[in-house]
Short mmCIF file of C-alpha atoms and ligand atoms in Angstrom, two decimals:
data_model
loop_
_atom_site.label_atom_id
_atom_site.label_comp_id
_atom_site.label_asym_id
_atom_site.label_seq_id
_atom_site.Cartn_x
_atom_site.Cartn_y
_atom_site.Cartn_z
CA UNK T 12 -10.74 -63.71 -56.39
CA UNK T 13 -9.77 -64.76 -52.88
CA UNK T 14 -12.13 -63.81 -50.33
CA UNK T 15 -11.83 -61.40 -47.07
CA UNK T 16 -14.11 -61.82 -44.17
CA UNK T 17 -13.67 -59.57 -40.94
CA UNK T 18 -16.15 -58.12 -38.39
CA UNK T 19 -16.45 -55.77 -35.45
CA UNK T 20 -17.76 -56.02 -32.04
CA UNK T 21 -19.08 -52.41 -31.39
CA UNK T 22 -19.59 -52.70 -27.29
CA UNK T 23 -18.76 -49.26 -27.38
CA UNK T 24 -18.17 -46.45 -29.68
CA UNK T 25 -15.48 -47.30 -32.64
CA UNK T 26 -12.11 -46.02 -31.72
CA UNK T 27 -8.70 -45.24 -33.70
CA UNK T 28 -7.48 -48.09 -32.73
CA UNK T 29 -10.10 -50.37 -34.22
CA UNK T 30 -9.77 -47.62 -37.46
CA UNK T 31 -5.75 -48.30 -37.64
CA UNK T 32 -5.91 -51.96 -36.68
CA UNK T 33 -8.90 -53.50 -38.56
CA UNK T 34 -11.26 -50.93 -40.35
CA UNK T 35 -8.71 -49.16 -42.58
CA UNK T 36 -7.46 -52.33 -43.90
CA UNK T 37 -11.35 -53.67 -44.84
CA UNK T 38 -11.02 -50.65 -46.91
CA UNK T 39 -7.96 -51.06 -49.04
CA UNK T 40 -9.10 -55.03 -48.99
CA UNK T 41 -12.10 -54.33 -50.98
CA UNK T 42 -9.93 -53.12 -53.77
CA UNK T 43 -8.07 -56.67 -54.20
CA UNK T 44 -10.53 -58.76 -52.39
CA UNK T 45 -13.83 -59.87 -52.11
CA UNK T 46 -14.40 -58.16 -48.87
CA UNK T 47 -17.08 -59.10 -45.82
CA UNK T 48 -17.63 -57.13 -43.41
CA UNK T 49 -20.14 -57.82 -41.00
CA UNK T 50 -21.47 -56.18 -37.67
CA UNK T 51 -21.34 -58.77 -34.66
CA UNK T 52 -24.24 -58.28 -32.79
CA UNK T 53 -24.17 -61.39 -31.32
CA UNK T 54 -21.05 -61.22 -29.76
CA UNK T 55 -22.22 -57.70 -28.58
CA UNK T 56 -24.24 -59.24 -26.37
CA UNK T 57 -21.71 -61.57 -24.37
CA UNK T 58 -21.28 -58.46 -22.23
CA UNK T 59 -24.20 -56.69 -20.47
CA UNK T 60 -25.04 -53.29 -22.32
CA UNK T 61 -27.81 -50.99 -21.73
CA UNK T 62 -30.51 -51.46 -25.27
CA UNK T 63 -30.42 -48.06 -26.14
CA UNK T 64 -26.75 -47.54 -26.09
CA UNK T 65 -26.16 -51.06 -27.93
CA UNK T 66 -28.80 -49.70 -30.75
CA UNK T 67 -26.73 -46.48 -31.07
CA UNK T 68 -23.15 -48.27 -31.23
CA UNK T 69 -24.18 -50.38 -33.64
CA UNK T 70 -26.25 -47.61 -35.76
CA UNK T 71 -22.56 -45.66 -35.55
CA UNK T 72 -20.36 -48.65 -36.18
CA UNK T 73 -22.30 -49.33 -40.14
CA UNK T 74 -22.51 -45.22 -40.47
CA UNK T 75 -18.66 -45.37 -39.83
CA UNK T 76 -17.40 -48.57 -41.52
CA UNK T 77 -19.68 -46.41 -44.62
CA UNK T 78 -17.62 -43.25 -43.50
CA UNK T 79 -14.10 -44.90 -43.81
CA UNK T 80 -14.83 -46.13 -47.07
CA UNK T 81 -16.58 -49.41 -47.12
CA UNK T 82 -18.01 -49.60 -50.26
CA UNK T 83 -21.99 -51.68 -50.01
CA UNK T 84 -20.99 -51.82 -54.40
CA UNK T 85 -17.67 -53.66 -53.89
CA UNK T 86 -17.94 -54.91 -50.36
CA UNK T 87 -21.00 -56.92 -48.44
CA UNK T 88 -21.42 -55.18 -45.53
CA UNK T 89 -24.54 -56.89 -43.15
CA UNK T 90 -25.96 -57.60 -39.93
CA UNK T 91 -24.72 -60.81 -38.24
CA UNK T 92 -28.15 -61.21 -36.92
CA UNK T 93 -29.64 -60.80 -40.31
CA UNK T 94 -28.29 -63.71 -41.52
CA UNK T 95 -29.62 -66.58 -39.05
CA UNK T 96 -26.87 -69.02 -39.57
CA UNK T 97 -24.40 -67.77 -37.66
CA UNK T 98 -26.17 -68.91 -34.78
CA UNK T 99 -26.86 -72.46 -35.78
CA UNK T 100 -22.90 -72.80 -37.14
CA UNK T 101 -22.22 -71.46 -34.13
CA UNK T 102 -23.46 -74.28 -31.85
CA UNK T 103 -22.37 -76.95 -34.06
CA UNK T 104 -18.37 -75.16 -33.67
CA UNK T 105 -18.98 -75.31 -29.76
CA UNK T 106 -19.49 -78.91 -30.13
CA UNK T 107 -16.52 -79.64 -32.03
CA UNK T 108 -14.28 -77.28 -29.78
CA UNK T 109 -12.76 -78.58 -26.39
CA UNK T 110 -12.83 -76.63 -23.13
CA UNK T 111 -9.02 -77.03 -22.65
CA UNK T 112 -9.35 -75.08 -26.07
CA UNK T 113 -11.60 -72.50 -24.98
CA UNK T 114 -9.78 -72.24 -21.66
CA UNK T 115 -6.54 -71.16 -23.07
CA UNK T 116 -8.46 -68.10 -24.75
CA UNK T 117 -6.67 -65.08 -23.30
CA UNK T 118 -9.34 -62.76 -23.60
CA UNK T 119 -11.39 -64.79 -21.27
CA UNK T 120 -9.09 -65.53 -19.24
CA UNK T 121 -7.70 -61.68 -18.83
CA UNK T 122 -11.27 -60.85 -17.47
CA UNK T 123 -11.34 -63.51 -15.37
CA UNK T 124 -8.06 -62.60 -13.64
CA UNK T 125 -8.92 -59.01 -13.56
CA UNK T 126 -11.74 -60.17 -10.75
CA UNK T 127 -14.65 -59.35 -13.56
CA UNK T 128 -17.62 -60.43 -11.59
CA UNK T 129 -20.91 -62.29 -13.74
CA UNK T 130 -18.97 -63.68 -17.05
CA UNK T 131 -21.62 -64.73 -19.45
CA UNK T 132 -21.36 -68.54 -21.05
CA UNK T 133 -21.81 -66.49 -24.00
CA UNK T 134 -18.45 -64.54 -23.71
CA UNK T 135 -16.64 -67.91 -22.60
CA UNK T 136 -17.88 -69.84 -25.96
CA UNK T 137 -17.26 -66.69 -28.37
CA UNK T 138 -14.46 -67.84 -30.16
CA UNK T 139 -16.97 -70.66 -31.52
CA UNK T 140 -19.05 -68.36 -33.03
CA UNK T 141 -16.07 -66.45 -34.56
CA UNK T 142 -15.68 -69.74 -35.94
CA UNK T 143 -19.00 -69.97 -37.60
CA UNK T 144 -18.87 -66.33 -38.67
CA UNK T 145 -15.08 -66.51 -40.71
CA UNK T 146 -15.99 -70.85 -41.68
CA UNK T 147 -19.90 -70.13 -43.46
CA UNK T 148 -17.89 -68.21 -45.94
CA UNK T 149 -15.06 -69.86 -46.80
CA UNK T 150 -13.16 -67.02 -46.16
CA UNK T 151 -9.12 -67.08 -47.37
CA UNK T 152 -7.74 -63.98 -45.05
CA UNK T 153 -9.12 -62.66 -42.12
CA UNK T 154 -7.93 -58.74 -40.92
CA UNK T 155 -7.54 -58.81 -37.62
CA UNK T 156 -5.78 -56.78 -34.79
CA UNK T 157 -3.33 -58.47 -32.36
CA UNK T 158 -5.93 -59.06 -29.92
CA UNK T 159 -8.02 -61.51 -32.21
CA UNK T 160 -5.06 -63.73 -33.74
CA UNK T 161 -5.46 -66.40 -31.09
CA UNK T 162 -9.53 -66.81 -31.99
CA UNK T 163 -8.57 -67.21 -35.23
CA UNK T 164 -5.91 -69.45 -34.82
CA UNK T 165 -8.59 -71.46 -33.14
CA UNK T 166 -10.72 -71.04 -35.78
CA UNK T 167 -7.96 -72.88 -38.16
CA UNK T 168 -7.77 -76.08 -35.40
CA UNK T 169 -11.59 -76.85 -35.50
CA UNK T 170 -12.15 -76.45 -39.34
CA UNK T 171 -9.22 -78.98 -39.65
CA UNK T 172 -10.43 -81.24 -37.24
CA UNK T 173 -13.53 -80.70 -38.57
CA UNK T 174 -12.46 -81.47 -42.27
CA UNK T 175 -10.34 -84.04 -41.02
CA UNK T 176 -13.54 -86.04 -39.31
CA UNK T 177 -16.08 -85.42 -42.13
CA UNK T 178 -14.60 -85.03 -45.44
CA UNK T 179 -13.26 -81.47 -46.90
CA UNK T 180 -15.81 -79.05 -45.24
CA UNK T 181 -14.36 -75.49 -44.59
CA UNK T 182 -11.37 -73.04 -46.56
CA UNK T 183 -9.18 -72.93 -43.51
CA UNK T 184 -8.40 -68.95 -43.16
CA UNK T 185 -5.24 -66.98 -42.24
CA UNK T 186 -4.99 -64.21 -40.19
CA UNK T 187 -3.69 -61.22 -41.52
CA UNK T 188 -2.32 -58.70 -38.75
CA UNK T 189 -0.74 -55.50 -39.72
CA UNK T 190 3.02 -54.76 -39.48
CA UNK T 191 2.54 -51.13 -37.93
CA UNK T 192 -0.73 -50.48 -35.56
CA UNK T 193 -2.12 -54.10 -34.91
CA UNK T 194 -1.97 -52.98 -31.29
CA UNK T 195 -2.62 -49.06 -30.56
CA UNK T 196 -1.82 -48.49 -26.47
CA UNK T 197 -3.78 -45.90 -24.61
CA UNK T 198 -2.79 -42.76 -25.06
CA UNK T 199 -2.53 -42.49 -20.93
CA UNK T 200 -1.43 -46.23 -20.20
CA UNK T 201 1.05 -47.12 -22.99
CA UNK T 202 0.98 -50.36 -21.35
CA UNK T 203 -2.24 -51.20 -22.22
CA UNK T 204 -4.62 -51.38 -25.86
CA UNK T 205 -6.39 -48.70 -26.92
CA UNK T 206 -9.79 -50.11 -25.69
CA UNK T 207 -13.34 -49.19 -25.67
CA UNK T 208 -13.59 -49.93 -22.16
CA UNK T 209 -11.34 -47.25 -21.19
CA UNK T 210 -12.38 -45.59 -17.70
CA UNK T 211 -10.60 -41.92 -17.79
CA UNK T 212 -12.14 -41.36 -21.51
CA UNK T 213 -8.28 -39.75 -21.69
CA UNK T 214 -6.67 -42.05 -23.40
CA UNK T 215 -8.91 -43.49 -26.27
CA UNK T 216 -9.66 -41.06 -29.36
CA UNK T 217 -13.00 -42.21 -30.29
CA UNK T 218 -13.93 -41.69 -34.62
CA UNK T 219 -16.63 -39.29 -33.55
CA UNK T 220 -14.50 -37.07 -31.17
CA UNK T 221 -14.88 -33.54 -31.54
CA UNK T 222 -12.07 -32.41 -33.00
CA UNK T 223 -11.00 -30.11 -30.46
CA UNK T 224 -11.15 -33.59 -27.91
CA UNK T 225 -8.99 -35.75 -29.86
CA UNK T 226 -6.82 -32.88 -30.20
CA UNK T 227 -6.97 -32.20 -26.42
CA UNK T 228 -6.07 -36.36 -26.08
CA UNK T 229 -3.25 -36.33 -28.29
CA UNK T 230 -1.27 -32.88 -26.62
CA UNK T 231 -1.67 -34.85 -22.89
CA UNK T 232 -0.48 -37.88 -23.87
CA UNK T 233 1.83 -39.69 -21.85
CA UNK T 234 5.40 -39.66 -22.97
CA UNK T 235 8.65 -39.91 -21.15
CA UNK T 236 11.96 -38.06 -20.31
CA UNK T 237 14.65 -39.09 -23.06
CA UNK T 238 13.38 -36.15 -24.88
CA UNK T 239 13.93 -38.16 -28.14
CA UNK T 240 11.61 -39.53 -30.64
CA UNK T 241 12.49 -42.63 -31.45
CA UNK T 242 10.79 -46.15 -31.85
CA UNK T 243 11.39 -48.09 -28.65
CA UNK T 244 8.19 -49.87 -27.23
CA UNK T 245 10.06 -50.79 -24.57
CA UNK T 246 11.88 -47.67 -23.10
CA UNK T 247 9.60 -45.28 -24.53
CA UNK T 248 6.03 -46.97 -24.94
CA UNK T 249 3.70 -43.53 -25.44
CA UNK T 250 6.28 -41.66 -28.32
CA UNK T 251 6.39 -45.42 -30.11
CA UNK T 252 2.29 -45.58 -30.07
CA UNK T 253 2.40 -42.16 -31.43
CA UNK T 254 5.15 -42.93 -33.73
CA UNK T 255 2.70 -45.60 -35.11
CA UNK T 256 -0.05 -43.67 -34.97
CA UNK T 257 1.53 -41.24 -36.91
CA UNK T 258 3.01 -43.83 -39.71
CA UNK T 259 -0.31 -45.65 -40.05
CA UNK T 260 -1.95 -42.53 -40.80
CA UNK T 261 0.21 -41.10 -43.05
CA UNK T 262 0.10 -43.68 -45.90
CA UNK T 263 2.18 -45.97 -44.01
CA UNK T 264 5.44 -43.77 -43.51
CA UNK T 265 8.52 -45.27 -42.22
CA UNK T 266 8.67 -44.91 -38.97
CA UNK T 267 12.98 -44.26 -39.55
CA UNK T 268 11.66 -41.62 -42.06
CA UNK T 269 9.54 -39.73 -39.63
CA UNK T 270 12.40 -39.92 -36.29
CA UNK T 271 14.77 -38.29 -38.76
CA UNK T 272 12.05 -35.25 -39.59
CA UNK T 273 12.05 -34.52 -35.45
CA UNK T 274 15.57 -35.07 -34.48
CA UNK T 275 15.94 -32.24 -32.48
CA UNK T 276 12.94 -31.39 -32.04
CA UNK T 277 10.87 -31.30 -28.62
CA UNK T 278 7.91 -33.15 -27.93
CA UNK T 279 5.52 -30.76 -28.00
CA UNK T 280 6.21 -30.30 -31.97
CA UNK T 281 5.83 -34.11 -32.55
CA UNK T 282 2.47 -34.75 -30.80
CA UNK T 283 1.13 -31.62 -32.90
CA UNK T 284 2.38 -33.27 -35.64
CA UNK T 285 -0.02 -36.31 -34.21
CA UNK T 286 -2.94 -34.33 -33.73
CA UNK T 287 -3.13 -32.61 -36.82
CA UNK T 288 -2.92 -35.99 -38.68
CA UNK T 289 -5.14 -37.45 -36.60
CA UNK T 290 -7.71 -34.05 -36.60
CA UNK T 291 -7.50 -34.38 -40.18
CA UNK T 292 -8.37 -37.92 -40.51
CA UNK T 293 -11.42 -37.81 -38.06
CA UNK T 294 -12.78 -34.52 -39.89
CA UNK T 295 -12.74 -36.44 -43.35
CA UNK T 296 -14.71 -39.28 -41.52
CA UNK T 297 -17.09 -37.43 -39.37
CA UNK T 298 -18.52 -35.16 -42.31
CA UNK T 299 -18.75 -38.44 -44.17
CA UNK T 300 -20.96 -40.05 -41.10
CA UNK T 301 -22.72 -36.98 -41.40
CA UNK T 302 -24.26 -37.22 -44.53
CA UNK T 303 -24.52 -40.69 -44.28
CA UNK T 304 -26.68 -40.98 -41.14
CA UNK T 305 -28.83 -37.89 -43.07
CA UNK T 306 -29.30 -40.64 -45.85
CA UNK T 307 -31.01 -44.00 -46.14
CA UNK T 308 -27.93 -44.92 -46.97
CA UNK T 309 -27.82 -47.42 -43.63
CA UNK T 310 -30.85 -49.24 -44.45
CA UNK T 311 -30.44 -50.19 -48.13
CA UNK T 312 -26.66 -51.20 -47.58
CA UNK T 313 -27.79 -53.73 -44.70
CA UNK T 314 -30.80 -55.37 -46.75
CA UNK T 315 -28.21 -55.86 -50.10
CA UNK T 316 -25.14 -57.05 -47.58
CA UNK T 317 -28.24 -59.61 -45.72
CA UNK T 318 -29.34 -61.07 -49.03
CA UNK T 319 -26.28 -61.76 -50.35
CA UNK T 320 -24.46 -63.12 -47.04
CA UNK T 321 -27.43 -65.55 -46.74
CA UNK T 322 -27.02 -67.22 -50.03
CA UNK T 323 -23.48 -68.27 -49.02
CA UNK T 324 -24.03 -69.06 -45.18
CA UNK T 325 -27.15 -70.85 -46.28
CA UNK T 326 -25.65 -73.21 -48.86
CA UNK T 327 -22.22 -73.84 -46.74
CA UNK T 328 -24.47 -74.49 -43.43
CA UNK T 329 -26.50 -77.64 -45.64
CA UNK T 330 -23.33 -78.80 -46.15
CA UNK T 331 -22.31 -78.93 -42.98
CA UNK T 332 -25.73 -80.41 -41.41
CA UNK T 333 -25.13 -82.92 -43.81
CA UNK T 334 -22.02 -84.16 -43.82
CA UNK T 335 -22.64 -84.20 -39.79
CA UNK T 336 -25.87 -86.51 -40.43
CA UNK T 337 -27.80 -84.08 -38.87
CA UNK T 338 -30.67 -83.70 -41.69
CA UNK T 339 -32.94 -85.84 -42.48
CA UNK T 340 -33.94 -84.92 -45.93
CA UNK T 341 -31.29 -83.88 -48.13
CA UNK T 342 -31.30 -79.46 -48.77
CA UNK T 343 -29.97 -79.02 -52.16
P1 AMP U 409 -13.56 -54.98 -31.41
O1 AMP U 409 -14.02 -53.59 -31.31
O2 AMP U 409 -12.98 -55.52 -30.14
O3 AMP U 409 -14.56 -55.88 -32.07
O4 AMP U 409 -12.34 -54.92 -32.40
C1 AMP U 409 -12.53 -54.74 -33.78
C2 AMP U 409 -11.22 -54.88 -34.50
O5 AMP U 409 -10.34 -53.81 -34.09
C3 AMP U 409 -10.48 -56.20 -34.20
O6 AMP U 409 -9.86 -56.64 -35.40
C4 AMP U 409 -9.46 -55.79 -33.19
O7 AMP U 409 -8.33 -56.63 -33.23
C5 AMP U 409 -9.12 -54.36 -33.63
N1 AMP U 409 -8.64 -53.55 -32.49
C6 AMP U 409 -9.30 -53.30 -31.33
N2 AMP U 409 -8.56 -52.54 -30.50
C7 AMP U 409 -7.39 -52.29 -31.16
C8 AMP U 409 -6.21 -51.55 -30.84
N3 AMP U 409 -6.08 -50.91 -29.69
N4 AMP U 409 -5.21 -51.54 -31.76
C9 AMP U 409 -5.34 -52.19 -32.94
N5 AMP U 409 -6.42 -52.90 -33.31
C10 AMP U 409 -7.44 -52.95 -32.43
N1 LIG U 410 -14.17 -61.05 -32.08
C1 LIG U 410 -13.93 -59.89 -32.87
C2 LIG U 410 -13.53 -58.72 -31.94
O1 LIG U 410 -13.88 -58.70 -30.80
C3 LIG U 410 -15.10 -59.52 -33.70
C4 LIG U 410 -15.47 -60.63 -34.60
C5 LIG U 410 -16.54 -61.46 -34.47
C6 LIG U 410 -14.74 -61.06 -35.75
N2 LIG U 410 -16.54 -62.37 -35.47
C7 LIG U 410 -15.47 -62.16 -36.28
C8 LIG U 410 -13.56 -60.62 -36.38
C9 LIG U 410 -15.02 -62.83 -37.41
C10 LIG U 410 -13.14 -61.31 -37.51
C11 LIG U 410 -13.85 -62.40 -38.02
O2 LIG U 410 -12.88 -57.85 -32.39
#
């Protein structure tokens, strides 16, 4: 069975766009696939965040990857600080990476252009670590949204280079980014992602909205004046994110499918269209969350996902040491 490995960041509260772009395909993966899904903790903290508020975000983000439907029977769902390796892998992938490499990253770069004062070393050498996490397992596919490709095009380079230097050491993974919602724009800036860091609140619908809020969202999003809805992400930006929006959430609808249903129609019919599905989607989720943070549901899945996670990363991380001539006596 080939093998799935994806994670999440959770700096802030999980979004739809992380639910369209990333989570909702770790679900339907664990059908098919041998699904990993981890929490990245680590990288949580290349970016200053208040204790309290990181415990909480990451406390939501395994409630909610339990709400959407990760299975702990089919998939291993863990803790990347649970499972210590990550860490070590992860300085041995910064050694075998180049700065020109890590100074191409965009999402680096994008903060540094935007004037983003204090940049951690940690946030600069990420992609290294997304290395480790995606290489200790051997991983085949890798669900991503848009914004990760590059990192894990990187994370192809050095696992070639790295098998190319010491012998056949890593799978070498492909990304897998979704034909409809890999990107979700703000609901208020069509221009930019969906993103946690959004300062208005406006125009990112957040899993654990109240309803009533994500309805609110959806009705004053921004749209334009051709008073047509129709897939353009050019001329109109806001109807095309709601357009995917709208497919992604309905079973993957054609988009052509769903502009024929509101020819004619104003926009005011279309985004309630938008809100209901979306309403509908967070109320199946949120009751979920509900009786999962009631249970010990949380605890039990991370202990089951740490154990087995370790087995692999332990046994691939040897390996590695090994083949580097880093050990001295031989691990099994
Ligand atoms: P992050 O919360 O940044 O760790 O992102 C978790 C996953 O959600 C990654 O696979 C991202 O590519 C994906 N993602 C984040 N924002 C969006 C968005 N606006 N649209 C689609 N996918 C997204
Ligand atoms: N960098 C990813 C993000 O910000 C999160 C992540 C960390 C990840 N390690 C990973 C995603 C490994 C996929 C595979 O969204």
């Amino acid at each position: 069975m080939k093998r799935m490995l994806s994670g999440i960041k959770p700096t802030g509260q999980l979004h739809l766009g992380n639910y369209i772009g990333a989570l909702s395909h770790f679900v339907e993966s664990q059908e098919e696939f041998e699904m990993i899904a981890f929490i990245a903790n680590l990288h949580c903290i290349t970016v200053p965040l208040e204790p309290s508020e990181l415990q909480k975000n990451l406390h939501d983000c395994v409630a909610l990857y339990l709400a959407c439907g990760l299975d702990p029977k089919k998939s291993t769902i863990f803790l990347q600080t649970d499972v210590k390796e990550h860490a070590q892998l992860g300085f041995i992938m910064c050694c075998h990476t180049y700065l020109g490499e890590l100074n191409r990253m965009t999402q680096f770069k994008d903060k540094q252009a935007k004037g983003e004062s204090n940049l951690s070393g940690g946030l600069y050498t990420y992609p290294t670590l997304m290395a480790a996490d995606i290489l200790l397992y051997d991983a085949d596919y890798v669900p991503v949204g848009e914004d990760q490709k590059q990192h894990v095009e990187l994370t192809r380079d050095v696992a070639i280079r790295m098998n190319h230097r010491y012998g056949d050491l890593f799978k070498v993974p492909e990304p897998l980014i979704p034909k409809v919602g890999a990107r979700i724009m703000s609901l208020t800036e069509p221009d930019k992602k969906m993103s946690k860091s959004d300062e208005t609140n406006k125009g990112c619908i957040y899993l654990l909205d109240p309803l009533e809020i994500a309805r609110k969202k959806v009705m004053g999003s921004v749209t334009d004046s051709l008073a047509k809805v129709h897939y353009d992400p050019e001329l109109q930006p806001g109807i095309s994110n709601l357009l995917q929006i709208l497919s992604s959430l309905s079973n993957n609808r054609p988009i052509g499918e769903i502009e024929q249903e509101f020819e004619g129609k104003g926009y005011g019919d279309f985004k309630r269209a938008v809100a209901d599905v979306v309403c509908a989607k967070l109320e199946v989720i949120q009751t979920e969350y509900n009786r999962i943070t009631s249970s010990d549901l949380i605890e039990t899945t991370l202990q089951e996902g740490a154990k087995k996670a370790q087995i692999l990363a332990a046994k691939k991380l040897a390996q590695v040491q090994q083949a580097i001539g880093m050990e001295i006596i031989p691990k099994e």
